[in-house]
Amino acid sequence: MVKGTGVAKAAAEIADDEGNSVAIQMGLLGDEWNLLIIRLALLGVRRYNEWYEQLGIANSVLTARLRALSEAGVLTRVRYQDRPARHEYHLTEIGLDLWPVLLTLWWWEAEWAGEHVEPLPPMVHLECGEQFSPVLHCASCRRPADLADVSGVFGPSGSFERSAPRATTRRRSSSVASAGPGLFPETIALIGNRWSSATLAAAFFGCRRFTDFLQATLAPPTIVSDRLRVFCDMGVLTPVASASGSSRVEYRLTEKGRAFFPHMVTSLCWGDRWYRAPEGPAVIFTHKECKRIFDPVLYCSACDKELQRSKIGVGGLPLYGG
Ligand SMILES: [Zn+2]
Ligand SMILES: [Zn+2]
């Protein structure tokens, strides 16, 4: 189970109520405003007005997101002044642990997604002074690992049904649903709603044919065909003639799709660390080379050392705690 802190306990209660760690993680991170709030928090923002001014976000949307992130144990509300009473939001241990999730996302967006409203800030490894890409390695044997080197199976709390994202903010604040500011449009197209993330996860779990996706996602056929079409348009999947020689089409992850794997695996492992259901993990990853449980760590592409949160600068600012 998660570490015995108060916030972790709150997180565990969500896990017990609402489904497995994948569902909770995707519900939290498949929301552009949440991603942007966490991004600024990692860069040191703590006060309501700073998010409000920097994001151009509606008050009702910001209030709902801060509440949802606090209920999930990602942020904690801290009083910093008594008269009048004023509060700020600090990243908890759970929130601070999101830095590899955000780092792999920034990298994928910068490297693979087109048409940003504004360019993403460069990431610098403060230890070597170079701009870098995060490179996925295995925490057990320390060797590099990509999608082809890692196998994933459902664990005791895993199934596609239990993994459908919980829309944490939508449920509590349907009146303030918001399309988001469009800074991560491709990411949101991939993971921004339950059917998209379920379809993408199915592709990473080896689904190839339309019928595989139908069975895996339990989604209506029209939705599955729509998601597959969107992913093909984005260049994340590509249709190829079935190997069996029939006229059927198979959908394969492209290089752009496979490049999303570091983000997907760091997200799933983050979810499992903090929101694991009582009966066990939702997904179990194995590193094929060393045959041990695969736990991701990130290395610097420039100097080949393991990245630490305090040694990363984004847009000239050190990450939280740096
Ligand atoms: Zn290994
Ligand atoms: Zn470096």
Short mmCIF file of C-alpha atoms and ligand atoms in Angstrom, two decimals:
data_model
loop_
_atom_site.label_atom_id
_atom_site.label_comp_id
_atom_site.label_asym_id
_atom_site.label_seq_id
_atom_site.Cartn_x
_atom_site.Cartn_y
_atom_site.Cartn_z
CA MET A 1 0.00 0.00 0.00
CA VAL A 2 1.05 3.62 -0.26
CA LYS A 3 3.28 5.33 2.27
CA GLY A 4 1.56 6.09 5.55
CA THR A 5 1.08 9.83 5.23
CA GLY A 6 -2.18 11.71 5.60
CA VAL A 7 -2.37 12.66 1.95
CA ALA A 8 -1.60 9.13 0.87
CA LYS A 9 -4.43 7.92 3.06
CA ALA A 10 -6.80 10.33 1.35
CA ALA A 11 -5.56 9.04 -1.98
CA ALA A 12 -6.10 5.46 -0.91
CA GLU A 13 -9.69 6.24 -0.03
CA ILE A 14 -10.29 7.51 -3.57
CA ALA A 15 -8.79 4.30 -4.89
CA ASP A 16 -11.13 2.18 -2.76
CA ASP A 17 -14.21 4.08 -3.90
CA GLU A 18 -13.74 4.63 -7.55
CA GLY A 19 -11.74 2.05 -9.40
CA ASN A 20 -8.14 1.20 -9.97
CA SER A 21 -5.04 3.37 -10.09
CA VAL A 22 -5.18 3.69 -13.89
CA ALA A 23 -8.67 5.15 -13.73
CA ILE A 24 -7.68 7.68 -11.08
CA GLN A 25 -4.42 8.65 -12.76
CA MET A 26 -6.05 9.10 -16.16
CA GLY A 27 -8.90 11.06 -14.63
CA LEU A 28 -6.43 13.45 -13.02
CA LEU A 29 -3.91 13.79 -15.82
CA GLY A 30 -6.27 13.55 -18.79
CA ASP A 31 -7.26 17.14 -18.11
CA GLU A 32 -5.36 20.00 -19.66
CA TRP A 33 -6.02 22.46 -16.85
CA ASN A 34 -4.77 19.99 -14.26
CA LEU A 35 -1.61 19.45 -16.31
CA LEU A 36 -1.01 23.20 -16.56
CA ILE A 37 -1.69 23.80 -12.84
CA ILE A 38 0.74 21.01 -11.89
CA ARG A 39 3.30 22.30 -14.38
CA LEU A 40 3.26 25.76 -12.77
CA ALA A 41 3.28 24.22 -9.28
CA LEU A 42 6.44 22.32 -10.23
CA LEU A 43 7.92 25.66 -11.30
CA GLY A 44 7.14 27.14 -7.87
CA VAL A 45 3.62 28.61 -8.15
CA ARG A 46 1.65 28.29 -4.91
CA ARG A 47 -0.97 31.00 -4.84
CA TYR A 48 -4.38 31.18 -6.45
CA ASN A 49 -3.73 34.55 -8.09
CA GLU A 50 -0.51 33.35 -9.72
CA TRP A 51 -2.31 30.50 -11.49
CA TYR A 52 -5.22 32.78 -12.29
CA GLU A 53 -2.98 35.39 -13.91
CA GLN A 54 -0.54 33.07 -15.63
CA LEU A 55 -3.12 30.67 -17.08
CA GLY A 56 -5.93 33.09 -17.96
CA ILE A 57 -8.26 30.53 -16.39
CA ALA A 58 -11.84 31.21 -15.22
CA ASN A 59 -12.25 31.44 -11.44
CA SER A 60 -14.81 28.64 -11.33
CA VAL A 61 -12.53 26.33 -13.35
CA LEU A 62 -9.46 27.08 -11.23
CA THR A 63 -11.38 26.60 -7.98
CA ALA A 64 -12.75 23.25 -9.16
CA ARG A 65 -9.33 22.02 -10.33
CA LEU A 66 -7.53 23.06 -7.14
CA ARG A 67 -10.20 21.28 -5.11
CA ALA A 68 -9.93 18.09 -7.20
CA LEU A 69 -6.11 18.08 -7.01
CA SER A 70 -6.29 18.64 -3.24
CA GLU A 71 -8.83 15.84 -2.79
CA ALA A 72 -6.55 13.54 -4.77
CA GLY A 73 -3.67 14.45 -2.44
CA VAL A 74 -1.57 16.10 -5.18
CA LEU A 75 -1.79 19.55 -3.56
CA THR A 76 -2.30 20.50 0.05
CA ARG A 77 -3.92 23.74 1.24
CA VAL A 78 -1.69 25.62 3.70
CA ARG A 79 -2.64 28.76 5.63
CA TYR A 80 0.13 31.33 5.28
CA GLN A 81 -1.59 34.35 6.87
CA ASP A 82 -4.14 34.65 9.67
CA ARG A 83 -5.79 38.06 9.36
CA PRO A 84 -7.35 37.92 6.91
CA ALA A 85 -6.98 34.16 6.50
CA ARG A 86 -5.11 33.34 3.31
CA HIS A 87 -4.09 29.98 1.89
CA GLU A 88 -1.68 28.69 -0.66
CA TYR A 89 -1.29 25.28 -2.26
CA HIS A 90 1.86 23.20 -1.86
CA LEU A 91 2.73 20.10 -3.84
CA THR A 92 2.61 17.05 -1.58
CA GLU A 93 4.95 14.10 -1.87
CA ILE A 94 2.48 12.69 -4.40
CA GLY A 95 2.51 15.93 -6.40
CA LEU A 96 6.29 16.30 -6.35
CA ASP A 97 6.55 12.74 -7.60
CA LEU A 98 4.84 13.86 -10.83
CA TRP A 99 7.96 15.50 -12.26
CA PRO A 100 8.94 12.53 -14.49
CA VAL A 101 5.34 12.38 -15.76
CA LEU A 102 5.41 16.06 -16.75
CA LEU A 103 8.95 15.91 -18.09
CA THR A 104 8.17 13.05 -20.49
CA LEU A 105 5.02 14.88 -21.56
CA TRP A 106 6.84 18.16 -22.28
CA TRP A 107 9.43 16.24 -24.24
CA TRP A 108 6.83 14.40 -26.34
CA GLU A 109 4.87 17.58 -27.05
CA ALA A 110 8.03 19.49 -27.99
CA GLU A 111 9.43 16.69 -30.10
CA TRP A 112 6.37 15.21 -31.76
CA ALA A 113 3.32 17.45 -31.52
CA GLY A 114 2.95 20.28 -33.99
CA GLU A 115 1.41 23.70 -33.86
CA HIS A 116 1.90 24.92 -30.35
CA VAL A 117 0.28 28.18 -29.36
CA GLU A 118 3.59 29.12 -27.78
CA PRO A 119 6.83 27.14 -27.91
CA LEU A 120 7.49 24.95 -24.89
CA PRO A 121 10.38 26.17 -22.74
CA PRO A 122 13.72 24.35 -23.16
CA MET A 123 14.70 21.84 -20.47
CA VAL A 124 18.25 22.02 -19.17
CA HIS A 125 20.05 19.45 -17.05
CA LEU A 126 21.73 21.67 -14.46
CA GLU A 127 24.33 19.02 -13.69
CA CYS A 128 25.85 19.02 -17.20
CA GLY A 129 24.43 22.35 -18.39
CA GLU A 130 23.00 20.86 -21.59
CA GLN A 131 19.53 20.78 -23.10
CA PHE A 132 18.37 17.21 -22.94
CA SER A 133 15.70 14.63 -23.70
CA PRO A 134 14.63 12.28 -20.89
CA VAL A 135 15.68 8.71 -21.70
CA LEU A 136 13.81 5.83 -20.12
CA HIS A 137 15.89 3.33 -18.11
CA CYS A 138 15.11 0.34 -15.89
CA ALA A 139 15.55 1.09 -12.18
CA SER A 140 16.59 -2.52 -11.47
CA CYS A 141 19.39 -3.06 -13.99
CA ARG A 142 19.90 0.62 -14.96
CA ARG A 143 19.89 -0.20 -18.69
CA PRO A 144 17.90 1.84 -21.25
CA ALA A 145 14.49 0.42 -22.09
CA ASP A 146 11.82 1.29 -24.62
CA LEU A 147 8.44 -0.11 -25.55
CA ALA A 148 9.89 -3.20 -27.21
CA ASP A 149 11.89 -4.04 -24.03
CA VAL A 150 9.00 -3.87 -21.57
CA SER A 151 5.99 -6.16 -21.28
CA GLY A 152 2.84 -5.17 -19.42
CA VAL A 153 0.03 -7.34 -18.07
CA PHE A 154 -2.94 -6.50 -15.88
CA GLY A 155 -2.35 -7.07 -12.17
CA PRO A 156 -4.95 -8.07 -9.54
CA SER A 157 -6.86 -4.76 -9.79
CA GLY A 158 -6.43 -4.41 -13.54
CA SER A 159 -8.97 -4.71 -16.34
CA PHE A 160 -10.02 -2.37 -19.09
CA GLU A 161 -13.38 -1.96 -17.36
CA ARG A 162 -11.89 -0.86 -14.03
CA SER A 163 -9.33 1.30 -15.82
CA ALA A 164 -11.82 3.64 -17.51
CA PRO A 165 -10.76 7.10 -16.34
CA ARG A 166 -12.73 8.73 -13.55
CA ALA A 167 -13.58 12.24 -14.61
CA THR A 168 -12.66 13.77 -11.27
CA THR A 169 -13.31 17.35 -12.24
CA ARG A 170 -16.24 16.84 -14.57
CA ARG A 171 -18.22 14.94 -11.97
CA ARG A 172 -17.83 17.60 -9.31
CA SER A 173 -18.23 20.60 -11.54
CA SER A 174 -20.12 19.83 -14.71
CA SER A 175 -21.16 23.47 -14.93
CA VAL A 176 -17.57 24.60 -15.40
CA ALA A 177 -16.45 22.12 -18.05
CA SER A 178 -13.81 23.80 -20.13
CA ALA A 179 -12.02 22.96 -23.33
CA GLY A 180 -8.69 24.09 -21.94
CA PRO A 181 -6.22 26.59 -23.34
CA GLY A 182 -4.90 24.46 -26.21
CA LEU A 183 -1.30 24.20 -25.02
CA PHE A 184 -1.25 20.40 -25.16
CA PRO A 185 -3.74 19.71 -27.95
CA GLU A 186 -2.25 16.41 -29.11
CA THR A 187 -1.81 15.06 -25.61
CA ILE A 188 -5.40 15.89 -24.81
CA ALA A 189 -6.55 14.21 -28.04
CA LEU A 190 -4.72 11.09 -26.83
CA ILE A 191 -5.64 10.96 -23.15
CA GLY A 192 -8.23 13.69 -22.60
CA ASN A 193 -11.26 11.44 -22.39
CA ARG A 194 -11.94 7.90 -21.28
CA TRP A 195 -12.44 6.40 -24.74
CA SER A 196 -9.30 8.00 -26.13
CA SER A 197 -7.11 6.86 -23.27
CA ALA A 198 -8.66 3.37 -23.29
CA THR A 199 -8.03 3.05 -27.04
CA LEU A 200 -4.45 4.27 -26.70
CA ALA A 201 -3.79 1.93 -23.77
CA ALA A 202 -5.22 -0.96 -25.82
CA ALA A 203 -2.75 -0.17 -28.61
CA PHE A 204 0.12 -0.26 -26.10
CA PHE A 205 -1.24 -3.56 -24.76
CA GLY A 206 -0.89 -5.08 -28.20
CA CYS A 207 -4.35 -4.63 -29.75
CA ARG A 208 -4.12 -4.53 -33.54
CA ARG A 209 -7.48 -5.29 -35.11
CA PHE A 210 -10.70 -3.35 -34.83
CA THR A 211 -12.33 -6.24 -32.98
CA ASP A 212 -9.41 -6.34 -30.48
CA PHE A 213 -10.01 -2.67 -29.68
CA LEU A 214 -13.76 -3.27 -29.32
CA GLN A 215 -13.21 -6.09 -26.85
CA ALA A 216 -10.52 -4.27 -24.91
CA THR A 217 -12.21 -0.92 -24.52
CA LEU A 218 -15.86 -2.09 -24.21
CA ALA A 219 -16.69 1.02 -26.23
CA PRO A 220 -19.44 1.36 -28.86
CA PRO A 221 -18.16 0.53 -32.39
CA THR A 222 -18.75 4.06 -33.71
CA ILE A 223 -16.58 5.50 -30.94
CA VAL A 224 -13.80 2.97 -31.50
CA SER A 225 -13.72 3.65 -35.24
CA ASP A 226 -13.74 7.39 -34.57
CA ARG A 227 -10.81 7.14 -32.11
CA LEU A 228 -8.81 4.96 -34.50
CA ARG A 229 -9.40 7.45 -37.31
CA VAL A 230 -8.29 10.39 -35.13
CA PHE A 231 -5.15 8.54 -34.01
CA CYS A 232 -4.33 7.67 -37.63
CA ASP A 233 -4.86 11.31 -38.64
CA MET A 234 -2.50 12.35 -35.83
CA GLY A 235 0.10 9.87 -37.04
CA VAL A 236 0.07 7.94 -33.76
CA LEU A 237 -1.35 4.80 -35.36
CA THR A 238 -1.01 3.63 -38.94
CA PRO A 239 -3.34 1.23 -40.74
CA VAL A 240 -1.59 -1.72 -42.41
CA ALA A 241 -2.94 -4.74 -44.26
CA SER A 242 -3.42 -7.67 -41.90
CA ALA A 243 -0.56 -10.18 -41.82
CA SER A 244 -3.07 -13.01 -42.17
CA GLY A 245 -3.56 -12.07 -45.80
CA SER A 246 -7.24 -11.19 -45.45
CA SER A 247 -8.54 -7.79 -46.47
CA ARG A 248 -8.67 -6.71 -42.85
CA VAL A 249 -6.71 -3.77 -41.55
CA GLU A 250 -4.48 -3.73 -38.48
CA TYR A 251 -3.54 -0.63 -36.55
CA ARG A 252 0.09 -0.31 -35.51
CA LEU A 253 1.74 2.28 -33.30
CA THR A 254 3.99 4.57 -35.33
CA GLU A 255 7.29 6.00 -34.09
CA LYS A 256 5.34 9.00 -32.83
CA GLY A 257 2.96 6.69 -31.00
CA ARG A 258 5.73 4.59 -29.49
CA ALA A 259 7.47 7.79 -28.37
CA PHE A 260 4.52 8.37 -26.02
CA PHE A 261 5.52 5.24 -24.08
CA PRO A 262 7.86 6.95 -21.56
CA HIS A 263 5.00 9.26 -20.58
CA MET A 264 2.49 6.43 -20.44
CA VAL A 265 4.66 4.13 -18.33
CA THR A 266 5.79 6.87 -15.89
CA SER A 267 2.12 7.91 -15.50
CA LEU A 268 0.91 4.38 -14.85
CA CYS A 269 3.72 3.70 -12.37
CA TRP A 270 3.04 7.02 -10.59
CA GLY A 271 -0.64 6.02 -10.32
CA ASP A 272 0.30 2.62 -8.95
CA ARG A 273 2.67 4.07 -6.35
CA TRP A 274 0.01 6.32 -4.85
CA TYR A 275 -3.46 4.99 -5.71
CA ARG A 276 -2.99 1.23 -5.72
CA ALA A 277 -6.19 -0.71 -4.99
CA PRO A 278 -6.08 -2.96 -1.88
CA GLU A 279 -5.93 -6.17 -3.95
CA GLY A 280 -2.77 -5.14 -5.79
CA PRO A 281 -1.43 -3.25 -8.81
CA ALA A 282 -3.52 -2.56 -11.91
CA VAL A 283 -0.65 -3.15 -14.33
CA ILE A 284 2.59 -5.08 -13.86
CA PHE A 285 5.50 -4.19 -16.11
CA THR A 286 8.48 -6.46 -16.61
CA HIS A 287 11.83 -5.54 -18.16
CA LYS A 288 12.41 -8.37 -20.63
CA GLU A 289 16.19 -8.09 -20.44
CA CYS A 290 16.65 -8.43 -16.66
CA LYS A 291 13.29 -10.17 -16.04
CA ARG A 292 12.58 -7.96 -13.04
CA ILE A 293 9.63 -5.66 -12.35
CA PHE A 294 10.10 -2.63 -14.57
CA ASP A 295 10.20 0.60 -12.63
CA PRO A 296 11.05 3.60 -14.83
CA VAL A 297 13.84 6.07 -14.14
CA LEU A 298 14.89 8.88 -16.46
CA TYR A 299 18.41 9.62 -17.67
CA CYS A 300 19.85 12.70 -19.35
CA SER A 301 20.40 12.23 -23.10
CA ALA A 302 23.40 14.58 -22.98
CA CYS A 303 25.50 13.19 -20.11
CA ASP A 304 23.84 9.79 -19.53
CA LYS A 305 23.36 10.38 -15.78
CA GLU A 306 20.13 9.75 -13.89
CA LEU A 307 17.97 12.89 -13.70
CA GLN A 308 16.98 14.29 -10.31
CA ARG A 309 14.17 16.81 -9.85
CA SER A 310 16.46 19.35 -8.18
CA LYS A 311 18.88 19.26 -11.14
CA ILE A 312 16.42 20.24 -13.87
CA GLY A 313 15.72 23.74 -15.16
CA VAL A 314 12.73 24.57 -17.36
CA GLY A 315 12.64 27.87 -19.19
CA GLY A 316 15.44 29.18 -16.95
CA LEU A 317 13.72 28.17 -13.68
CA PRO A 318 14.73 25.24 -11.48
CA LEU A 319 11.99 22.73 -10.69
CA TYR A 320 10.32 22.91 -7.28
CA GLY A 321 12.77 22.18 -4.50
CA GLY A 322 15.74 22.83 -6.76
ZN ZN B 1 16.10 -4.14 -16.10
ZN ZN B 2 23.08 15.87 -18.32
#
